[in-house]
């Protein structure tokens, strides 16, 4: 493929993550340096389904956006073109494969490459488009850090800073009132945010999806620290954590066109049980989308910037159907198929879990 005058399209899909704008800026500036043009597809694949929702991203459109949270081109976790919810005149919703429209628009707009910035859902879709012949490069994004092949995704660091600050604030009120606080953090399949923020924030118990928890073990831990004289406790629980005798706590059924059910409510459940088992005054808090918002940390801005520039280099080198990945000290390209084939959980034999155990932090097992 010639690398003159290329036309690149970029989309951001799935839940937003701090650092998305740093990726967009890096792609636009690195492409501009090569004399290429970049177009943003608004709200995930929407711009590829309706070309009125494509926006030409000139360098002037991205000046100063590195410090902004969110994404200037929008995102959605609905609208998979392979399973698209179509509403009929009678209001009935049916799921259709309209991926051919994306391919037609890609060719009609004379695009040369597609950069998909997303988590496992968006990148799986991108990989399917690569199978249809689209030259695709993936950029891994998720605060949950559950994508394989890259040591870390951008967004997680900012989420952990927010979560750790919240834990620090809760500790002072927990101490004043001699209370137990149960804090629900994001982490659908993987407990990276809960484990790392919980350890950094001095939590007494950390419950993550990778380790099914026994609520009696958590209650025993709280009673132990009570006896030792520390009358307050912080329990961090990932939204996707599971009890040994049950499943995940959800907020209802999945919505049409959305791949995942909405999780939520586990902190309330754990708090209720701990109050019953320990008799301690107990409160719960769900940090929710605060973890996805705000200005990205230096780490996330830099990683997003490195990923964006690397994506442009990989286009130049013709490395398609791949994902940019951090393998310190380098950013490399790995097959997209490898990245989306399995989820990256917290390694149970890793140093961070061992550190928690060395510090007698209860992991619920
Ligand atoms: O994947 C990132 C994530 O923040 C998950 O931790 C969480 O379950 C989900 O997104 C929430 O999605 P939504 O913004 O649709 O509620």
CSV table of C-alpha atoms and ligand atoms in Angstrom, one decimal:
chain,number,residue,atom,x,y,z
A,1,UNK,CA,0.0,0.0,0.0
A,2,UNK,CA,1.3,3.5,-0.8
A,3,UNK,CA,1.6,5.7,2.2
A,4,UNK,CA,0.9,9.0,0.5
A,5,UNK,CA,-2.1,11.0,1.3
A,6,UNK,CA,-3.8,8.4,3.4
A,7,UNK,CA,-7.2,8.8,4.8
A,8,UNK,CA,-7.6,7.4,8.3
A,9,UNK,CA,-10.8,7.0,10.3
A,10,UNK,CA,-10.8,6.7,14.1
A,11,UNK,CA,-13.6,5.6,16.4
A,12,UNK,CA,-13.8,5.4,20.2
A,13,UNK,CA,-16.2,2.7,21.4
A,14,UNK,CA,-17.5,1.3,24.7
A,15,UNK,CA,-17.2,3.0,28.1
A,16,UNK,CA,-15.1,6.1,28.0
A,17,UNK,CA,-11.7,6.2,29.7
A,18,UNK,CA,-9.4,9.1,30.6
A,19,UNK,CA,-6.8,9.3,27.9
A,20,UNK,CA,-9.0,8.8,24.9
A,21,UNK,CA,-8.4,12.4,23.8
A,22,UNK,CA,-4.7,12.0,24.1
A,23,UNK,CA,-4.9,9.1,21.6
A,24,UNK,CA,-7.0,11.1,19.2
A,25,UNK,CA,-4.6,14.0,19.4
A,26,UNK,CA,-1.6,11.8,18.8
A,27,UNK,CA,-3.2,10.1,15.8
A,28,UNK,CA,-4.1,13.4,14.2
A,29,UNK,CA,-0.7,15.1,14.8
A,30,UNK,CA,1.3,12.0,13.7
A,31,UNK,CA,-0.9,11.6,10.6
A,32,UNK,CA,-0.7,15.3,9.8
A,33,UNK,CA,3.1,15.1,9.9
A,34,UNK,CA,2.9,12.5,7.2
A,35,UNK,CA,0.4,14.6,5.1
A,36,UNK,CA,-2.5,12.2,5.9
A,37,UNK,CA,-6.1,13.1,6.8
A,38,UNK,CA,-8.0,11.8,9.9
A,39,UNK,CA,-11.7,11.5,10.3
A,40,UNK,CA,-13.5,10.8,13.5
A,41,UNK,CA,-16.5,8.5,13.5
A,42,UNK,CA,-18.9,9.9,16.0
A,43,UNK,CA,-20.2,7.6,18.7
A,44,UNK,CA,-18.4,4.4,17.9
A,45,UNK,CA,-19.4,3.0,14.5
A,46,UNK,CA,-22.3,5.5,14.0
A,47,UNK,CA,-20.1,7.7,11.7
A,48,UNK,CA,-19.4,4.6,9.6
A,49,UNK,CA,-23.1,3.9,9.3
A,50,UNK,CA,-24.1,7.4,8.6
A,51,UNK,CA,-21.3,9.4,7.0
A,52,UNK,CA,-22.9,12.7,8.1
A,53,UNK,CA,-21.5,11.7,11.5
A,54,UNK,CA,-17.9,11.7,10.3
A,55,UNK,CA,-15.9,14.7,11.3
A,56,UNK,CA,-12.7,15.8,9.7
A,57,UNK,CA,-10.1,16.2,12.5
A,58,UNK,CA,-7.6,18.9,11.6
A,59,UNK,CA,-4.7,19.6,14.0
A,60,UNK,CA,-6.5,22.7,15.2
A,61,UNK,CA,-9.4,20.5,16.4
A,62,UNK,CA,-7.1,18.6,18.8
A,63,UNK,CA,-5.0,21.4,20.3
A,64,UNK,CA,-5.1,21.2,24.1
A,65,UNK,CA,-7.4,18.1,24.3
A,66,UNK,CA,-4.8,15.9,25.9
A,67,UNK,CA,-5.9,17.1,29.3
A,68,UNK,CA,-9.6,16.5,28.8
A,69,UNK,CA,-11.4,13.5,30.0
A,70,UNK,CA,-14.1,11.8,27.8
A,71,UNK,CA,-13.7,11.7,24.0
A,72,UNK,CA,-14.3,14.6,21.6
A,73,UNK,CA,-15.9,12.2,19.1
A,74,UNK,CA,-18.3,10.5,21.5
A,75,UNK,CA,-18.8,6.8,22.3
A,76,UNK,CA,-21.4,4.2,22.9
A,77,UNK,CA,-21.6,0.7,24.2
A,78,UNK,CA,-24.6,0.0,21.9
A,79,UNK,CA,-24.5,-0.1,18.1
A,80,UNK,CA,-22.5,-3.2,17.1
A,81,UNK,CA,-23.0,-3.2,13.3
A,82,UNK,CA,-23.0,-7.0,13.3
A,83,UNK,CA,-25.9,-7.1,15.9
A,84,UNK,CA,-27.6,-3.8,15.4
A,85,UNK,CA,-30.9,-3.0,17.1
A,86,UNK,CA,-33.4,-1.8,14.5
A,87,UNK,CA,-36.7,-0.4,15.7
A,88,UNK,CA,-39.7,-1.1,13.4
A,89,UNK,CA,-42.7,1.3,12.8
A,90,UNK,CA,-44.6,-0.7,15.5
A,91,UNK,CA,-41.8,-0.2,18.0
A,92,UNK,CA,-40.6,-3.7,17.8
A,93,UNK,CA,-36.8,-4.1,18.2
A,94,UNK,CA,-35.0,-6.7,16.0
A,95,UNK,CA,-31.3,-7.3,15.8
A,96,UNK,CA,-29.8,-7.1,12.3
A,97,UNK,CA,-26.3,-7.5,10.7
A,98,UNK,CA,-25.7,-4.1,8.9
A,99,UNK,CA,-21.9,-4.5,8.8
A,100,UNK,CA,-22.0,-4.3,5.0
A,101,UNK,CA,-23.1,-0.7,5.3
A,102,UNK,CA,-19.9,0.1,7.2
A,103,UNK,CA,-17.8,-1.6,4.6
A,104,UNK,CA,-19.5,0.2,1.8
A,105,UNK,CA,-19.0,3.6,3.5
A,106,UNK,CA,-15.4,2.8,4.3
A,107,UNK,CA,-14.7,2.2,0.6
A,108,UNK,CA,-17.0,5.0,-0.6
A,109,UNK,CA,-15.1,7.5,1.6
A,110,UNK,CA,-11.8,6.2,0.2
A,111,UNK,CA,-10.5,5.4,3.6
A,112,UNK,CA,-7.2,3.5,3.9
A,113,UNK,CA,-7.2,2.4,7.5
A,114,UNK,CA,-9.5,2.3,10.5
A,115,UNK,CA,-8.2,2.9,14.1
A,116,UNK,CA,-10.6,1.4,16.7
A,117,UNK,CA,-10.0,2.6,20.2
A,118,UNK,CA,-11.9,0.4,22.6
A,119,UNK,CA,-12.2,-2.5,25.0
A,120,UNK,CA,-12.8,-6.1,24.3
A,121,UNK,CA,-16.2,-5.5,22.8
A,122,UNK,CA,-15.2,-2.7,20.4
A,123,UNK,CA,-12.0,-4.5,19.4
A,124,UNK,CA,-13.8,-7.8,18.8
A,125,UNK,CA,-16.0,-5.9,16.3
A,126,UNK,CA,-12.9,-4.4,14.8
A,127,UNK,CA,-11.4,-7.8,14.4
A,128,UNK,CA,-14.5,-9.0,12.5
A,129,UNK,CA,-14.2,-6.0,10.2
A,130,UNK,CA,-10.6,-7.0,9.6
A,131,UNK,CA,-11.9,-10.4,8.6
A,132,UNK,CA,-14.1,-8.6,6.0
A,133,UNK,CA,-11.0,-6.9,4.5
A,134,UNK,CA,-10.8,-3.6,6.4
A,135,UNK,CA,-7.3,-2.5,7.3
A,136,UNK,CA,-7.8,-2.2,11.1
A,137,UNK,CA,-5.5,-1.2,14.0
A,138,UNK,CA,-6.8,-1.5,17.5
A,139,UNK,CA,-5.9,0.7,20.5
A,140,UNK,CA,-6.6,-0.9,23.9
A,141,UNK,CA,-8.8,1.2,26.2
A,142,UNK,CA,-10.5,0.3,29.4
A,143,UNK,CA,-10.3,1.5,33.0
A,144,UNK,CA,-10.8,-2.2,33.9
A,145,UNK,CA,-7.4,-3.1,32.4
A,146,UNK,CA,-8.8,-6.5,31.4
A,147,UNK,CA,-7.4,-6.7,27.9
A,148,UNK,CA,-4.8,-9.3,27.1
A,149,UNK,CA,-1.5,-8.6,25.4
A,150,UNK,CA,-0.8,-5.2,26.9
A,151,UNK,CA,0.7,-4.8,30.3
A,152,UNK,CA,-1.8,-2.0,31.0
A,153,UNK,CA,-4.5,0.0,29.2
A,154,UNK,CA,-4.8,3.8,29.6
A,155,UNK,CA,-7.6,5.0,31.9
A,156,UNK,CA,-6.9,2.6,34.8
A,157,UNK,CA,-4.3,4.9,36.4
A,158,UNK,CA,-6.7,7.8,36.5
A,159,UNK,CA,-9.5,5.6,37.9
A,160,UNK,CA,-7.2,4.3,40.6
A,161,UNK,CA,-6.1,7.8,41.6
A,162,UNK,CA,-9.8,8.8,41.9
A,163,UNK,CA,-10.6,5.6,43.9
A,164,UNK,CA,-7.6,6.0,46.2
A,165,UNK,CA,-8.5,9.6,47.0
A,166,UNK,CA,-12.1,8.5,47.8
A,167,UNK,CA,-10.8,5.8,50.2
A,168,UNK,CA,-8.5,8.4,51.9
A,169,UNK,CA,-11.6,10.6,52.5
A,170,UNK,CA,-13.7,7.8,53.7
A,171,UNK,CA,-11.1,6.6,56.2
A,172,UNK,CA,-11.4,9.9,58.2
A,173,UNK,CA,-15.2,9.7,58.5
A,174,UNK,CA,-15.0,5.9,59.1
A,175,UNK,CA,-12.6,6.5,62.0
A,176,UNK,CA,-14.7,9.3,63.6
A,177,UNK,CA,-17.8,7.2,63.6
A,178,UNK,CA,-16.1,3.8,64.2
A,179,UNK,CA,-17.9,2.6,61.1
A,180,UNK,CA,-17.4,0.0,58.4
A,181,UNK,CA,-17.5,1.4,54.9
A,182,UNK,CA,-18.0,-0.9,51.9
A,183,UNK,CA,-16.9,0.8,48.7
A,184,UNK,CA,-17.9,-0.5,45.3
A,185,UNK,CA,-15.4,0.1,42.5
A,186,UNK,CA,-15.5,-0.7,38.8
A,187,UNK,CA,-14.1,-4.0,37.5
A,188,UNK,CA,-16.5,-6.2,35.7
A,189,UNK,CA,-14.4,-9.3,35.1
A,190,UNK,CA,-11.1,-8.2,36.6
A,191,UNK,CA,-10.2,-6.7,40.0
A,192,UNK,CA,-7.3,-4.4,39.0
A,193,UNK,CA,-8.9,-1.2,40.2
A,194,UNK,CA,-10.1,-2.7,43.4
A,195,UNK,CA,-6.9,-4.4,44.3
A,196,UNK,CA,-4.5,-1.6,43.4
A,197,UNK,CA,-6.6,1.2,44.8
A,198,UNK,CA,-7.6,-0.9,47.9
A,199,UNK,CA,-3.9,-1.6,48.7
A,200,UNK,CA,-2.8,2.0,48.0
A,201,UNK,CA,-5.7,3.3,50.1
A,202,UNK,CA,-5.1,0.9,53.1
A,203,UNK,CA,-8.3,-1.2,52.8
A,204,UNK,CA,-8.8,-4.0,55.3
A,205,UNK,CA,-10.6,-6.3,52.8
A,206,UNK,CA,-10.6,-6.3,49.0
A,207,UNK,CA,-13.0,-8.5,47.1
A,208,UNK,CA,-12.3,-9.1,43.4
A,209,UNK,CA,-13.9,-11.2,40.7
A,210,UNK,CA,-10.9,-13.5,40.5
A,211,UNK,CA,-11.4,-14.8,44.1
A,212,UNK,CA,-14.9,-15.8,45.1
A,213,UNK,CA,-15.4,-14.5,48.6
A,214,UNK,CA,-16.8,-16.0,51.8
A,215,UNK,CA,-18.7,-13.2,53.6
A,216,UNK,CA,-17.9,-14.9,57.0
A,217,UNK,CA,-14.2,-14.5,56.3
A,218,UNK,CA,-14.7,-10.8,55.7
A,219,UNK,CA,-16.8,-10.5,58.9
A,220,UNK,CA,-14.1,-12.3,60.9
A,221,UNK,CA,-11.5,-9.9,59.6
A,222,UNK,CA,-13.6,-6.9,60.8
A,223,UNK,CA,-14.2,-8.5,64.2
A,224,UNK,CA,-10.4,-9.2,64.5
A,225,UNK,CA,-9.4,-5.6,63.8
A,226,UNK,CA,-12.1,-4.5,66.2
A,227,UNK,CA,-10.6,-6.6,69.0
A,228,UNK,CA,-7.1,-5.3,68.1
A,229,UNK,CA,-8.4,-1.7,68.8
A,230,UNK,CA,-9.0,-0.4,65.3
A,231,UNK,CA,-12.7,0.3,65.4
A,232,UNK,CA,-13.2,1.2,61.8
A,233,UNK,CA,-12.7,-0.7,58.6
A,234,UNK,CA,-12.7,-0.2,54.8
A,235,UNK,CA,-13.9,-3.0,52.6
A,236,UNK,CA,-13.3,-2.5,48.8
A,237,UNK,CA,-15.4,-4.6,46.5
A,238,UNK,CA,-15.2,-4.8,42.7
A,239,UNK,CA,-18.6,-4.6,41.0
A,240,UNK,CA,-18.0,-8.0,39.5
A,241,UNK,CA,-17.0,-9.8,42.7
A,242,UNK,CA,-18.9,-13.0,43.4
A,243,UNK,CA,-19.7,-14.8,46.7
A,244,UNK,CA,-18.7,-18.5,46.9
A,245,UNK,CA,-22.3,-19.4,46.9
A,246,UNK,CA,-23.8,-17.1,44.3
A,247,UNK,CA,-23.4,-15.0,41.1
A,248,UNK,CA,-22.7,-11.4,40.2
A,249,UNK,CA,-25.0,-8.7,41.4
A,250,UNK,CA,-26.7,-7.0,38.5
A,251,UNK,CA,-29.1,-4.1,38.0
A,252,UNK,CA,-31.5,-6.0,35.7
A,253,UNK,CA,-31.5,-7.6,32.2
A,254,UNK,CA,-29.3,-6.6,29.3
A,255,UNK,CA,-30.6,-3.9,27.0
A,256,UNK,CA,-31.1,-4.4,23.2
A,257,UNK,CA,-27.9,-3.8,21.3
A,258,UNK,CA,-25.8,-3.8,24.5
A,259,UNK,CA,-23.5,-6.7,25.0
A,260,UNK,CA,-23.2,-6.6,28.8
A,261,UNK,CA,-25.6,-6.6,31.7
A,262,UNK,CA,-25.4,-3.6,34.0
A,263,UNK,CA,-23.7,-4.5,37.2
A,264,UNK,CA,-24.2,-2.9,40.5
A,265,UNK,CA,-25.5,-3.3,44.1
A,266,UNK,CA,-22.8,-5.6,45.5
A,267,UNK,CA,-21.6,-3.0,48.0
A,268,UNK,CA,-25.1,-2.6,49.5
A,269,UNK,CA,-25.4,-6.4,49.7
A,270,UNK,CA,-22.0,-6.9,51.4
A,271,UNK,CA,-22.7,-4.0,53.8
A,272,UNK,CA,-26.0,-5.5,54.8
A,273,UNK,CA,-24.5,-8.9,55.5
A,274,UNK,CA,-21.5,-7.4,57.4
A,275,UNK,CA,-23.8,-5.4,59.6
A,276,UNK,CA,-25.8,-8.6,60.4
A,277,UNK,CA,-22.6,-10.7,61.1
A,278,UNK,CA,-20.6,-8.1,63.0
A,279,UNK,CA,-23.2,-5.8,64.5
A,280,UNK,CA,-21.0,-2.8,63.4
A,281,UNK,CA,-22.4,0.4,62.1
A,282,UNK,CA,-22.0,-0.1,58.4
A,283,UNK,CA,-22.4,2.1,55.3
A,284,UNK,CA,-21.8,1.6,51.6
A,285,UNK,CA,-20.8,3.8,48.7
A,286,UNK,CA,-20.7,3.2,45.0
A,287,UNK,CA,-18.1,5.3,43.3
A,288,UNK,CA,-19.4,4.4,39.8
A,289,UNK,CA,-18.7,6.6,36.9
A,290,UNK,CA,-16.6,9.1,38.8
A,291,UNK,CA,-13.8,6.6,38.1
A,292,UNK,CA,-14.2,7.2,34.4
A,293,UNK,CA,-14.3,10.9,34.5
A,294,UNK,CA,-11.9,13.8,34.9
A,295,UNK,CA,-8.6,14.8,33.5
A,296,UNK,CA,-6.2,11.9,32.8
A,297,UNK,CA,-3.1,11.5,34.9
A,298,UNK,CA,0.3,12.0,33.4
A,299,UNK,CA,0.6,8.2,33.0
A,300,UNK,CA,-2.6,7.9,31.0
A,301,UNK,CA,-1.9,10.9,28.8
A,302,UNK,CA,1.5,9.6,28.0
A,303,UNK,CA,0.3,6.1,27.3
A,304,UNK,CA,-2.6,7.3,25.2
A,305,UNK,CA,-0.2,9.5,23.3
A,306,UNK,CA,2.3,6.7,22.7
A,307,UNK,CA,-0.5,4.3,21.6
A,308,UNK,CA,-1.9,6.9,19.2
A,309,UNK,CA,1.5,7.6,17.6
A,310,UNK,CA,2.3,3.9,17.4
A,311,UNK,CA,-1.0,3.2,15.7
A,312,UNK,CA,0.0,5.6,12.9
A,313,UNK,CA,3.4,4.1,12.6
A,314,UNK,CA,1.9,0.6,12.3
A,315,UNK,CA,-0.4,1.8,9.5
A,316,UNK,CA,2.7,3.1,7.7
A,317,UNK,CA,4.2,-0.3,8.2
A,318,UNK,CA,1.1,-2.1,7.0
A,319,UNK,CA,0.6,-4.0,10.2
A,320,UNK,CA,-3.1,-4.6,10.1
A,321,UNK,CA,-5.5,-6.7,12.2
A,322,UNK,CA,-3.3,-5.9,15.1
A,323,UNK,CA,-3.5,-4.0,18.4
A,324,UNK,CA,-0.9,-1.7,19.9
A,325,UNK,CA,0.3,-3.0,23.2
A,326,UNK,CA,2.6,-1.9,26.0
A,327,UNK,CA,5.4,-4.3,26.6
A,328,UNK,CA,7.9,-2.1,28.5
A,329,UNK,CA,10.0,-0.4,27.4
A,330,UNK,CA,8.4,-0.7,24.0
A,331,UNK,CA,4.9,-0.3,22.4
A,332,UNK,CA,4.6,-3.2,20.0
A,333,UNK,CA,1.9,-4.6,17.7
A,334,UNK,CA,0.2,-7.9,18.5
A,335,UNK,CA,-2.5,-9.8,16.6
A,336,UNK,CA,-6.0,-8.5,17.5
A,337,UNK,CA,-7.2,-12.0,17.7
A,338,UNK,CA,-4.8,-12.7,20.6
A,339,UNK,CA,-5.9,-9.6,22.5
A,340,UNK,CA,-9.7,-10.3,22.4
A,341,UNK,CA,-9.5,-14.1,22.8
A,342,UNK,CA,-9.2,-14.0,26.6
A,343,UNK,CA,-9.7,-11.7,29.5
A,344,UNK,CA,-6.7,-10.5,31.5
A,345,UNK,CA,-7.4,-11.0,35.2
A,346,UNK,CA,-5.3,-10.2,38.2
A,347,UNK,CA,-2.7,-13.0,38.4
A,348,UNK,CA,-3.3,-14.8,41.7
A,349,UNK,CA,0.3,-15.8,42.0
A,350,UNK,CA,1.5,-12.2,41.4
A,351,UNK,CA,3.3,-9.9,43.7
A,352,UNK,CA,0.4,-7.6,44.3
A,353,UNK,CA,-1.9,-10.4,45.6
A,354,UNK,CA,1.0,-11.7,47.7
A,355,UNK,CA,1.6,-8.2,49.1
A,356,UNK,CA,-2.1,-8.1,50.2
A,357,UNK,CA,-1.7,-11.4,51.9
A,358,UNK,CA,1.5,-10.4,53.6
A,359,UNK,CA,-0.3,-7.3,55.0
A,360,UNK,CA,-3.2,-9.5,56.2
A,361,UNK,CA,-5.6,-7.8,53.9
A,362,UNK,CA,-8.7,-10.1,53.7
A,363,UNK,CA,-9.3,-11.2,50.1
A,364,UNK,CA,-12.4,-13.2,51.1
A,365,UNK,CA,-10.9,-16.6,50.8
B,1,LIG,O1,-15.8,-1.5,31.1
B,1,LIG,C1,-15.6,-0.4,31.8
B,1,LIG,C2,-16.8,-0.2,32.7
B,1,LIG,O2,-16.6,0.9,33.5
B,1,LIG,C3,-17.1,-1.4,33.7
B,1,LIG,O3,-16.3,-1.5,34.8
B,1,LIG,C4,-18.6,-1.2,34.0
B,1,LIG,O4,-19.2,-2.4,34.3
B,1,LIG,C5,-19.1,-0.6,32.7
B,1,LIG,O5,-18.0,0.0,32.0
B,1,LIG,C6,-20.2,0.4,33.0
B,1,LIG,O6,-20.8,0.7,31.8
B,1,LIG,P1,-21.9,1.8,31.6
B,1,LIG,O7,-21.2,3.2,31.4
B,1,LIG,O8,-22.6,1.5,30.4
B,1,LIG,O9,-22.8,1.9,32.8
